[in-house]
Short mmCIF file of C-alpha atoms in Angstrom, two decimals:
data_model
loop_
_atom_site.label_atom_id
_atom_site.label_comp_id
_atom_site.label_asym_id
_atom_site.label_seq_id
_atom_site.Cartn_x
_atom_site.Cartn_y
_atom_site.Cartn_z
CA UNK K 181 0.00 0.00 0.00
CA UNK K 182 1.29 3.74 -0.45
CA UNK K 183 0.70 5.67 2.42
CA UNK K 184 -0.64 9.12 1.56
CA UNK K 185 0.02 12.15 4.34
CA UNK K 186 -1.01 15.65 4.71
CA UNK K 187 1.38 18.00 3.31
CA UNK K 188 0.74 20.12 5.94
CA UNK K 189 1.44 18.15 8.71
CA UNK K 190 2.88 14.71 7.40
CA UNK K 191 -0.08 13.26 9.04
CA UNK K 192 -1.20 9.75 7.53
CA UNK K 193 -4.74 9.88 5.84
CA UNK K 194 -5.05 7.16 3.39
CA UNK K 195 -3.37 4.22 1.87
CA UNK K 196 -3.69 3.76 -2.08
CA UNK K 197 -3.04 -0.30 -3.50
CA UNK K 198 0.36 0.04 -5.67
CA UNK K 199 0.62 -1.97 -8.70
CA UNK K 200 3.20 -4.24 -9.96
CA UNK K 201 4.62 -5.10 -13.07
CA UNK K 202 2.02 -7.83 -13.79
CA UNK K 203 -0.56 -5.03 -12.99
CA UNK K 204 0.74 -2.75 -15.17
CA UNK K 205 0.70 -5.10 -17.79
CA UNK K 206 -3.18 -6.34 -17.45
CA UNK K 207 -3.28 -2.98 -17.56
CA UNK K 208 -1.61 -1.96 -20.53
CA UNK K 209 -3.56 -5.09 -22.09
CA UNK K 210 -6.90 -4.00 -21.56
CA UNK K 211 -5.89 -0.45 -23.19
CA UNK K 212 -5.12 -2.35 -26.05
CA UNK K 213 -8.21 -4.73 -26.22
CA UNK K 214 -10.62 -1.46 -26.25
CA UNK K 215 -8.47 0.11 -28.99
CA UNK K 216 -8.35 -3.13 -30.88
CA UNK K 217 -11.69 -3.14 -31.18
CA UNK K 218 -12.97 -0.64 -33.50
CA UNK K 219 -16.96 -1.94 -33.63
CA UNK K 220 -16.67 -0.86 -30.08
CA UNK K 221 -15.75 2.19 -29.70
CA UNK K 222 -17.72 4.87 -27.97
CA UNK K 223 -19.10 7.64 -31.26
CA UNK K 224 -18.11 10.92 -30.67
CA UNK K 225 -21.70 11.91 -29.00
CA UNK K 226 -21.42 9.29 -26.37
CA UNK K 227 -18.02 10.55 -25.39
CA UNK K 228 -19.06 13.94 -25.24
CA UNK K 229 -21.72 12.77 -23.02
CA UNK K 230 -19.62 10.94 -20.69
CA UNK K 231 -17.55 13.96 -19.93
CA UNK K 232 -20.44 15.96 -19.33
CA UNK K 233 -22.30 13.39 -16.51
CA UNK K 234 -18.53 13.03 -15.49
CA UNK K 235 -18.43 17.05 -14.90
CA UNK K 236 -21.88 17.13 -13.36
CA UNK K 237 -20.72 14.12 -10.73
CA UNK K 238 -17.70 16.21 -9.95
CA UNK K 239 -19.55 19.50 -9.59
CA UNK K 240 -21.87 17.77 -7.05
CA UNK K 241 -18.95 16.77 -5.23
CA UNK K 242 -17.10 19.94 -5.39
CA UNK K 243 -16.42 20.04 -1.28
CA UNK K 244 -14.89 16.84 -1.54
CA UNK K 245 -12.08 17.23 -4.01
CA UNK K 246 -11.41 20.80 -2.47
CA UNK K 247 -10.39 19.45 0.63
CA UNK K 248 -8.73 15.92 -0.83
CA UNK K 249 -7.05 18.91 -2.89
CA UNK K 250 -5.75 20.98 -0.05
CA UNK K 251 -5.25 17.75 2.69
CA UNK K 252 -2.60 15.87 -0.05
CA UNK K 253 -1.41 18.67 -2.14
CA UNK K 254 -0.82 21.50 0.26
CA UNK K 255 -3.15 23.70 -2.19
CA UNK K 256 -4.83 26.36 0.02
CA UNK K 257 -8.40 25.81 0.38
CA UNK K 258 -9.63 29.08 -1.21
CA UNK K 259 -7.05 27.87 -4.31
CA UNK K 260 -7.92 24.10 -4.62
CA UNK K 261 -12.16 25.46 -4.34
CA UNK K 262 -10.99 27.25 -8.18
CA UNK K 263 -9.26 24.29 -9.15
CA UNK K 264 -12.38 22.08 -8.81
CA UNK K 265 -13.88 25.07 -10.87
CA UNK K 266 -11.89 24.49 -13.51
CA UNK K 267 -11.65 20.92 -13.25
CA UNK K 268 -15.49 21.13 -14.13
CA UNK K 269 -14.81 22.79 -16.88
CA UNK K 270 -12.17 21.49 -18.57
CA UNK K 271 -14.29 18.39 -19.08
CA UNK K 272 -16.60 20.22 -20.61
CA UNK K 273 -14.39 21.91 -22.75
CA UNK K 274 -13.27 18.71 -24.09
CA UNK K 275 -16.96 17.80 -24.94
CA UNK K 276 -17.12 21.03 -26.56
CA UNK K 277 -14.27 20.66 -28.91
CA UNK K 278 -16.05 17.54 -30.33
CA UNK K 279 -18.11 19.99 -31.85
CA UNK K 280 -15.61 21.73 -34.04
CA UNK K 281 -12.98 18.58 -34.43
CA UNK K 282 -12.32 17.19 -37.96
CA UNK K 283 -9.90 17.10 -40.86
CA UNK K 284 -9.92 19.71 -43.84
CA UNK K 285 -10.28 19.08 -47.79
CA UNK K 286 -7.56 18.78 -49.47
CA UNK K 287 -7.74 20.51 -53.05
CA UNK K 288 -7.41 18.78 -56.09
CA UNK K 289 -7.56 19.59 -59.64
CA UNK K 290 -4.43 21.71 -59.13
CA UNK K 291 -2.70 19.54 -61.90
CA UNK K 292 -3.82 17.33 -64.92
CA UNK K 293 -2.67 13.83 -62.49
CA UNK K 294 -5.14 15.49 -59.83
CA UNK K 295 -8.01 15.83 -61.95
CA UNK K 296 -11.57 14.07 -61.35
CA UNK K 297 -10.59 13.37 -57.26
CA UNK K 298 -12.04 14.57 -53.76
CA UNK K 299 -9.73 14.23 -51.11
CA UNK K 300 -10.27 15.02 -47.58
CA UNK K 301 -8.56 14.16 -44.14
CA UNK K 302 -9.81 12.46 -40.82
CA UNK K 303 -8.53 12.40 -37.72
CA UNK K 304 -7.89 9.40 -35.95
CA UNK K 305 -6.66 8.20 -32.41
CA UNK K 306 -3.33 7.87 -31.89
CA UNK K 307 -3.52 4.87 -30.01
CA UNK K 308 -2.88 4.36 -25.86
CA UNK K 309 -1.96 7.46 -23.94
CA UNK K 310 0.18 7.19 -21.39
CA UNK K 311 -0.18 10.12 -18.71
CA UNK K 312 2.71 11.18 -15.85
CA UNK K 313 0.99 14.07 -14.06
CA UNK K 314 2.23 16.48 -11.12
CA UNK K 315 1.23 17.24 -7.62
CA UNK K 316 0.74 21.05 -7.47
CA UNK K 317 -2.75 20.66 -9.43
CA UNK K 318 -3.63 17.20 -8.69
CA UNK K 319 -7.11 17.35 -10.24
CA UNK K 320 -6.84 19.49 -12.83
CA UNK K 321 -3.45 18.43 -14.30
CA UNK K 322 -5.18 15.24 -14.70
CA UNK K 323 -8.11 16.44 -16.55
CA UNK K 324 -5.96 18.16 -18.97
CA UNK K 325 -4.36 15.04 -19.98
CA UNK K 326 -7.24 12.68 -19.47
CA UNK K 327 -10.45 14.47 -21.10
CA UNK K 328 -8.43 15.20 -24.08
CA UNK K 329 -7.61 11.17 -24.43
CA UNK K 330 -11.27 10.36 -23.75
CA UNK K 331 -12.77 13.31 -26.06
CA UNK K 332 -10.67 11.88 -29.19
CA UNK K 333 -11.12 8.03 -27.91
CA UNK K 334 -7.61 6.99 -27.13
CA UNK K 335 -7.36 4.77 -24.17
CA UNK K 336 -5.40 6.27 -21.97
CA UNK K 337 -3.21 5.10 -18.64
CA UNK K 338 -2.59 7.91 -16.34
CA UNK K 339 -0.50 7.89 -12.98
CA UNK K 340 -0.36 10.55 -10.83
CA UNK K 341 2.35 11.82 -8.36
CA UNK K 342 2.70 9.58 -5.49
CA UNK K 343 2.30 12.06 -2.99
CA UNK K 344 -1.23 13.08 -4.49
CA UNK K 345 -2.84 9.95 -6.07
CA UNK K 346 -6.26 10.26 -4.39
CA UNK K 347 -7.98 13.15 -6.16
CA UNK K 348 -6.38 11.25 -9.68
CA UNK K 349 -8.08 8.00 -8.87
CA UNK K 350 -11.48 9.60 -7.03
CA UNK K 351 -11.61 11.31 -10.89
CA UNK K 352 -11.18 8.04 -12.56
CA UNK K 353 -13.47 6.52 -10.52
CA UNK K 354 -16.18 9.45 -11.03
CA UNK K 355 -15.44 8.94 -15.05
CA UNK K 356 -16.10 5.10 -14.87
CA UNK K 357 -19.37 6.13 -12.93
CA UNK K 358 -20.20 8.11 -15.75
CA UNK K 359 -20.93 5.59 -18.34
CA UNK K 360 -16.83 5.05 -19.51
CA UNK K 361 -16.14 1.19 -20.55
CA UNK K 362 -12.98 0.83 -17.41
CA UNK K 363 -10.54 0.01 -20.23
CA UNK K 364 -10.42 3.40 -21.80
CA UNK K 365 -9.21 5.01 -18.62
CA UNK K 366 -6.98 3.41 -15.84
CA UNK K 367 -4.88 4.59 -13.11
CA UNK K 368 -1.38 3.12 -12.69
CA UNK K 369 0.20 4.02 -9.12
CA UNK K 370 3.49 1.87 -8.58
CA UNK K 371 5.71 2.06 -6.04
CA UNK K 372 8.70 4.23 -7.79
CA UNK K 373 9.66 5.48 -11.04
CA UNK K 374 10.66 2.25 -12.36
CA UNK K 375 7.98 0.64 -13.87
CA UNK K 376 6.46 4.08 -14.96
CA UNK K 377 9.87 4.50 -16.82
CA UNK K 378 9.21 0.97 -18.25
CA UNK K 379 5.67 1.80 -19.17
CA UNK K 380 6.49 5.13 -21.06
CA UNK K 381 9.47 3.40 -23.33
CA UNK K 382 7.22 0.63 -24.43
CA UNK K 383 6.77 0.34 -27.75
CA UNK K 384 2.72 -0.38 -27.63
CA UNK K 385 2.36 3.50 -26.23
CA UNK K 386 1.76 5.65 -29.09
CA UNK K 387 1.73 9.01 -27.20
CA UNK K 388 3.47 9.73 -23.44
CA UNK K 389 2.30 12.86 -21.64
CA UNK K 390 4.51 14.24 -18.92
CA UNK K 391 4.18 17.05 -16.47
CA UNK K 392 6.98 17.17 -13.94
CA UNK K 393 10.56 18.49 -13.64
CA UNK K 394 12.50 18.76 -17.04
CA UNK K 395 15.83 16.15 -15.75
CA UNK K 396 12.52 13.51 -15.67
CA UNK K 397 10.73 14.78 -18.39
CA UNK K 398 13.50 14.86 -21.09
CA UNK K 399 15.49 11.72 -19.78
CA UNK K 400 11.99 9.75 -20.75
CA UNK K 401 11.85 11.97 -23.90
CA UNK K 402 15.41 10.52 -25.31
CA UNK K 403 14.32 6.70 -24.42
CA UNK K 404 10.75 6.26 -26.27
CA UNK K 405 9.79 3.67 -28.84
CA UNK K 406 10.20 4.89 -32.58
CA UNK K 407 6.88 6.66 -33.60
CA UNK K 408 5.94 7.47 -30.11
CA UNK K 409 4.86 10.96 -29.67
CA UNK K 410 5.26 12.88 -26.80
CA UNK K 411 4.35 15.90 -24.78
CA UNK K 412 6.83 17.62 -22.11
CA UNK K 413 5.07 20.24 -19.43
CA UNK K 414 8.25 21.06 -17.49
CA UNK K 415 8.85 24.32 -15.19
CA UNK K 416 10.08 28.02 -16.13
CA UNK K 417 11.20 30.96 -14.47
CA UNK K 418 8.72 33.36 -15.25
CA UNK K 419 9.76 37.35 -15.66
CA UNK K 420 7.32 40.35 -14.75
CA UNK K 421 8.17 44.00 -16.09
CA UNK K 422 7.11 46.57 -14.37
CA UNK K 423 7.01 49.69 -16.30
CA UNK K 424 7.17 53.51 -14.51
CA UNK K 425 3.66 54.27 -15.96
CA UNK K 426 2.49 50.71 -14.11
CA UNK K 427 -0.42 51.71 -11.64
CA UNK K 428 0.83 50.59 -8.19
CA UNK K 429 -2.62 50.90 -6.65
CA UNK K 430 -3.80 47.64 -9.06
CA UNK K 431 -1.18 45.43 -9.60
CA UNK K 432 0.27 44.72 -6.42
CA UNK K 433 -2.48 42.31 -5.37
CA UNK K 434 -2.08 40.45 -8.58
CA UNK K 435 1.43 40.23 -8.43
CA UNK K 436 1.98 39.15 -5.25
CA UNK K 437 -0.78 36.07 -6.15
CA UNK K 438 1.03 35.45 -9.32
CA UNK K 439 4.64 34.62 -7.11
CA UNK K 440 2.85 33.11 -3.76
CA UNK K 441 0.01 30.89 -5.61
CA UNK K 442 0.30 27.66 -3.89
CA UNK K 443 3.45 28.90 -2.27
CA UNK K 444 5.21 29.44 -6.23
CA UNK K 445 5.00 25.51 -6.72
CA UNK K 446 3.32 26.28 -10.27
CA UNK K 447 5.55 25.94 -13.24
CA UNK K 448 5.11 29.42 -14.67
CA UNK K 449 4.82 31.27 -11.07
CA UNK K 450 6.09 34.66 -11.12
CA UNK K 451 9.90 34.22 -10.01
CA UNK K 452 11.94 37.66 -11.36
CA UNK K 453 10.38 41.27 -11.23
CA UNK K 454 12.19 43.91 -13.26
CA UNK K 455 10.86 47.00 -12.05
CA UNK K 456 11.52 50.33 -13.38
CA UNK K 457 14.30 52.67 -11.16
CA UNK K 458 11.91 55.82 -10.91
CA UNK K 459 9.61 53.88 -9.05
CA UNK K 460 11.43 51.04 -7.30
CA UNK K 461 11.62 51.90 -4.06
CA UNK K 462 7.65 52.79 -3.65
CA UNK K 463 7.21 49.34 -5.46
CA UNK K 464 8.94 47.53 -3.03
CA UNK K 465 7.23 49.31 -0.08
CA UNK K 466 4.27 48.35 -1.75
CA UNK K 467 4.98 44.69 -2.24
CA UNK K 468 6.55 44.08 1.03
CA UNK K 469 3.69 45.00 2.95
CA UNK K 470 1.19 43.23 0.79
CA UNK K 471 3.97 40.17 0.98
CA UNK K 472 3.86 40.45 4.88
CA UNK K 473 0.24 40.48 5.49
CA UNK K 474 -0.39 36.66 3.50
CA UNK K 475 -1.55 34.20 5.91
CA UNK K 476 0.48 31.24 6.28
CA UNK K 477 -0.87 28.02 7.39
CA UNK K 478 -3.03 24.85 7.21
CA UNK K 479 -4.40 24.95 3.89
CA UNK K 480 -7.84 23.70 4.93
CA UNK K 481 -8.73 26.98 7.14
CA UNK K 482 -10.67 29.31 4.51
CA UNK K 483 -8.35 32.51 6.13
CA UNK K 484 -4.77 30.67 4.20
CA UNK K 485 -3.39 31.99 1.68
CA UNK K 486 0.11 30.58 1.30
CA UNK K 487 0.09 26.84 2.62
CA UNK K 488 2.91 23.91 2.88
CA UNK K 489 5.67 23.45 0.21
CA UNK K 490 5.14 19.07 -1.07
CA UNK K 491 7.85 18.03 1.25
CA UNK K 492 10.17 19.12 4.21
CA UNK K 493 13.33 18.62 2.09
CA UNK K 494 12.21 21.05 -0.23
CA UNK K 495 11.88 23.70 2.76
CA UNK K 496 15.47 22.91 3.56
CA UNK K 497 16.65 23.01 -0.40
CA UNK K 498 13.97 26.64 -0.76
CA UNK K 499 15.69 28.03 2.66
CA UNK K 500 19.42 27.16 1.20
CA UNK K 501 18.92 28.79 -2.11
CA UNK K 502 17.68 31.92 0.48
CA UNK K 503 20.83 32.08 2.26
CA UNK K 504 23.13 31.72 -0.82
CA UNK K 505 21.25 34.76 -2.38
CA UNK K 506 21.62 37.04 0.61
CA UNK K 507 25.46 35.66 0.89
CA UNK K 508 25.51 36.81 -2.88
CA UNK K 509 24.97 40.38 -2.11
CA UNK K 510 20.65 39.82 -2.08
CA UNK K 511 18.99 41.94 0.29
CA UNK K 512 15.73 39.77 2.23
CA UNK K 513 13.20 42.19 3.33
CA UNK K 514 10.52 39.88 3.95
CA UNK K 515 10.77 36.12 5.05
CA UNK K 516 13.60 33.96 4.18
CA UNK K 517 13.48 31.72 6.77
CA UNK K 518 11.23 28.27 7.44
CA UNK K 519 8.52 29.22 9.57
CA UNK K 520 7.85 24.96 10.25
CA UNK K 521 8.91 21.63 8.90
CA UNK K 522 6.91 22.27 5.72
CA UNK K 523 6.02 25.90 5.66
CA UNK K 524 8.41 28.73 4.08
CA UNK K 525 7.92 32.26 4.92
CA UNK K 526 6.78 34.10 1.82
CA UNK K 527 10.40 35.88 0.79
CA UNK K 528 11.19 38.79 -1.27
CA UNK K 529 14.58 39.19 -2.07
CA UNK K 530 16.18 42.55 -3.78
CA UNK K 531 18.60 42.48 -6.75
CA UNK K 532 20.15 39.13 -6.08
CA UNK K 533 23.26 38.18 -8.04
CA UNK K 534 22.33 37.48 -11.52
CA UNK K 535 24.16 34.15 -11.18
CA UNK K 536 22.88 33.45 -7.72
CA UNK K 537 20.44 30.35 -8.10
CA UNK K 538 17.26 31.81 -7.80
CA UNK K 539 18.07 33.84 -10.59
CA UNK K 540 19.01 31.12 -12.96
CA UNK K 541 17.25 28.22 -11.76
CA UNK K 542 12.99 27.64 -10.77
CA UNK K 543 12.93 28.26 -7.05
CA UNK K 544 9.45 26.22 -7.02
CA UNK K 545 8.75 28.12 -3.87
CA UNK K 546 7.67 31.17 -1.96
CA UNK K 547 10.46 33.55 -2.77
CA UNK K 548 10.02 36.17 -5.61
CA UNK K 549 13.19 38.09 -6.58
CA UNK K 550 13.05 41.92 -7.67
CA UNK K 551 15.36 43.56 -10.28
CA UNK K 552 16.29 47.54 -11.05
CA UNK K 553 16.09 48.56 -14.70
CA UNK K 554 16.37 52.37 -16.42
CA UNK K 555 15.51 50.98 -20.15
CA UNK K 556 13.05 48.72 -21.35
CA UNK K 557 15.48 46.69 -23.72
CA UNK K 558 17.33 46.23 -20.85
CA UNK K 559 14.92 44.45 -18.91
CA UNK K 560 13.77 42.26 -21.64
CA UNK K 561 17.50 40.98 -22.15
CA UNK K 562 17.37 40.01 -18.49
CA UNK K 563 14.40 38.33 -18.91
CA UNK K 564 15.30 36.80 -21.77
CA UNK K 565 18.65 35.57 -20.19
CA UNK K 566 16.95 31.85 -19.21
CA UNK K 567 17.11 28.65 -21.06
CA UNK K 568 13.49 28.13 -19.90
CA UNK K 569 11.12 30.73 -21.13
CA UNK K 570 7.74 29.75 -20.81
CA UNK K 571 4.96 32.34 -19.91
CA UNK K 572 6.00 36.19 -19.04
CA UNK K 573 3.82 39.32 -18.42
CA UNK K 574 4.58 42.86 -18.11
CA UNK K 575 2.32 45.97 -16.45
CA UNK K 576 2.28 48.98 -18.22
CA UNK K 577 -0.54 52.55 -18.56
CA UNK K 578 2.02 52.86 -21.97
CA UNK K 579 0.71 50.88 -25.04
CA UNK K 580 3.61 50.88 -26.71
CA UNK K 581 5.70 49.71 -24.15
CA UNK K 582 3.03 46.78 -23.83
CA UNK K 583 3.53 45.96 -27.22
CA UNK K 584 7.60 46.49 -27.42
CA UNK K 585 7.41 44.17 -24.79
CA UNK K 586 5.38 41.54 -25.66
CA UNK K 587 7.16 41.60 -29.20
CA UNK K 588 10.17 41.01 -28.16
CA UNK K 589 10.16 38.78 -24.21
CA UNK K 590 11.53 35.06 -25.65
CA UNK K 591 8.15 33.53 -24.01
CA UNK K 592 5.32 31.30 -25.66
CA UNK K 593 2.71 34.33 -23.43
CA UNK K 594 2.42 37.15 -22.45
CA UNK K 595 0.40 38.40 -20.14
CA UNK K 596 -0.62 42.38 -19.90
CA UNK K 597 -1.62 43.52 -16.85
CA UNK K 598 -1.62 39.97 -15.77
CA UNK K 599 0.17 37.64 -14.11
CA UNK K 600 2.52 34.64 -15.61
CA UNK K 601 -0.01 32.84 -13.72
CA UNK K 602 -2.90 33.50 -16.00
CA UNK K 603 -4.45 30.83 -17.93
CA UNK K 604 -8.16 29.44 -19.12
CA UNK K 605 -7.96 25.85 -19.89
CA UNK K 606 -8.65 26.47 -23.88
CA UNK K 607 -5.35 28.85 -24.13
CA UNK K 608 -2.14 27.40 -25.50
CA UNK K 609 -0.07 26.41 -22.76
CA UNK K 610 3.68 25.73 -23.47
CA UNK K 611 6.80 26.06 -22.45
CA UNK K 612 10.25 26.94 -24.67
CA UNK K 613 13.28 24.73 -25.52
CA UNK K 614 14.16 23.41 -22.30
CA UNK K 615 10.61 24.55 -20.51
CA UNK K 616 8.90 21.96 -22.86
CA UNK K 617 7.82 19.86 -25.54
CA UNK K 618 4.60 20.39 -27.84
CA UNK K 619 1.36 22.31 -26.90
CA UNK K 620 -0.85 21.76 -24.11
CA UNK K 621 -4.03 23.14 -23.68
CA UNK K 622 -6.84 21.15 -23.72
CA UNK K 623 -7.92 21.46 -27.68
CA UNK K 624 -4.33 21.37 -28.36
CA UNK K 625 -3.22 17.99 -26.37
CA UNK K 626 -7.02 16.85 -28.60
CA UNK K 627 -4.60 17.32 -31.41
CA UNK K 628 -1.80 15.91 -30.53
CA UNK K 629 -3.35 12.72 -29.54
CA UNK K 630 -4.56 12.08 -33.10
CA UNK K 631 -3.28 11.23 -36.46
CA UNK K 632 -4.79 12.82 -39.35
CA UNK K 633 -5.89 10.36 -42.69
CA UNK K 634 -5.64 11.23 -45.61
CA UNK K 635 -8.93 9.93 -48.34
CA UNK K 636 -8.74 10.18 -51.73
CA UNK K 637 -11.50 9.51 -53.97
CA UNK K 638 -11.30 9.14 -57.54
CA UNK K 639 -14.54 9.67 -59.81
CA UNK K 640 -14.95 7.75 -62.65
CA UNK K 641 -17.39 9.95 -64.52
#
């Protein structure tokens, strides 16, 4: 059995049956007996309507996943309440897609061999989907990479992280409940990374998705079967620019949620702020005392705002990278320092080395680091200076630095007048070079887990 524990405490609260390698293979087996057999598979309609009784089932238990959410993953209450949100409806937005999903003619008649044909493309399942999710969202991740599997009708094996398997296989459970055959959607918890590695290099998966760190995510990457496909969610080290004309008065609040959401353990969490020199000292006033009044705590109270980092160790590592920065020259005016085993004080640190750690690396914690700048280019060369670029924003009353900005940050987003943290579950979602692999988003992952066909009819009259 894996024992499950409250991130906040470490207290035991569940035990989840792990599976072996036999397990994984009856699994992997009855994947490939539903996709085998093509008389039945579920038409698009009924798979549309199975996400939508699976989204009604998890609406009506909306208090229940909130607090699974926030008891295993740390996730604030008032946080993992918006995830179940979303959760909701990123199944239906999955269903929806259905509606505008299909191939494109191809035109003919372009040349005297193309003459007297019709050609057109469908779009196919890829085959099994194999699914390696995180803990920071541990609902909604999973929806992102499971609706999209269902919505096209790939079978599709997902494991969650071992530290938050319960709200994964409470989902899969719910699904089943709503009408899905149990073959077209399994969980797969072993004990270890072993036998997931073994699972995601075998050659009868036709499309891995990952979400996790990018060592993980890219070692799997370089080992999968010919032909497999693959999509990489890894982390980034996301950039705000804050430009003189910003409006202090309205983006504080936002800020500070974009770099302390689920105490910064979100891949594009707001990490470096480059604020303009005529107003960086009233920023950091500003910031500071909005960064000193978040309530840290159990995430089940309804008053938390910044809850428990995944693990102790990563207290420790968060609190080490602290005092390296501040050894570097850094300058902590708020936090720095544990507060308990798993809780980190919310920390801003000012103008830290530019080779110090948490400028280079993803903290994947509660520590946001803030930057002088005199010219705009100059900031944007900063924030460009990352092999990880992955979502970036920038607040600004000046339209045209908006736009110079957004032009030219190396980022797949960016957000104006927004956080990194923004997203709707229909965006594109992706990070750059090292920061991922492929698309994700929940139309785009539909996509990428099918192969178009190419028809080609040739009349005869």
């Amino acid at each position: 059995m894996l024992q499950v524990v409250q991130a906040f405490d470490r207290a035991p609260f569940a035990e989840v049956p792990v599976d072996d390698a036999d397990a994984m293979e009856a699994k992997l087996q009855a994947a490939l007996r539903v996709l085998a057999d093509r008389d039945g598979w579920l038409a698009p309609h009924a798979r549309a309507a199975v996400l939508r009784r699976a989204a009604a089932l998890l609406a009506a238990r909306h208090e229940h996943f909130a607090r699974q959410i926030a008891r295993e993953g740390g996730k604030p209450l008032i946080d993992a309440n918006v995830e179940v949100v979303r959760a909701v409806d990123g199944l239906h937005c999955a269903a929806d897609e259905l509606r505008n999903f299909a191939g494109r003619e191809v035109p003919m008649g372009l040349t005297a061999a193309s003459t007297k044909r019709w050609a057109f493309t469908t779009r196919e399942p890829i085959g099994v989907v194999f699914a390696i999710s995180a803990f920071n969202h541990p609902l909604n991740l999973i929806v992102h990479q499971v609706a999209p599997a269902i919505a096209v009708g790939c079978p599709v094996i997902v494991k969650p992280a071992s530290a938050t398997p319960l709200s994964c296989r409470d989902l899969v459970t719910l699904l089943h409940e709503a009408g899905l055959p149990e073959g077209w959607c399994q969980t797969f918890i072993p004990r270890g990374s072993a036998l997931a590695e073994q699972l995601a290099t075998d050659p009868r998966i036709s499309f891995l998705s990952f979400i996790g760190s990018a060592s993980v995510g890219w070692r799997l990457h370089s080992k999968l079967a010919r032909g497999t496909r693959s999509a990489l969610e890894h982390g980034g080290i996301a950039p705000a620019i804050v430009d003189r004309s910003a409006d202090l008065d309205r983006i504080i609040t936002p800020l500070v949620k974009g770099g302390f959401y689920h105490a910064g353990q979100v891949c594009v969490s707001t990490q470096r702020i480059y604020v303009h020199e005529a107003i960086f000292n009233e920023f950091n006033e500003r910031l500071v005392a909005r960064v000193a009044s978040l309530r840290t705590g159990d995430p089940v109270s309804v008053e938390t705002e910044v809850g428990p980092l995944i693990h102790p160790n990563e207290v420790n590592r968060v609190a080490d990278w602290v005092k390296e920065a501040i050894a570097g020259g850094a300058k902590c005016v708020s936090g720095g320092e544990p507060l308990a085993t798993t809780l980190m004080q919310p920390t801003v640190l000012i103008e830290p080395a530019l080779g110090a750690r948490v400028s280079r690396e993803e903290v994947f914690g509660p520590v946001v680091c803030v930057y002088r700048y005199s010219q705009l280019d100059e900031a944007i060369a900063q924030a460009n200076s990352v092999r990880v670029p992955f979502q970036a924003c920038v607040f600004s009353e000046d339209i045209e630095v908006a736009l110079r900005a957004s032009e030219r940050l190396d980022a797949s987003a960016v957000m104006i007048n927004d956080p990194t943290t923004f997203r709707t579950d229909w965006m594109p979602f992706a990070g750059r070079r090292e920061a991922g692999y492929g698309v994700g988003g929940i139309p785009y992952t539909m996509r990428d887990m099918t192969q178009e066909k190419l028809v080609v009819l040739h009349r005869r009259a």
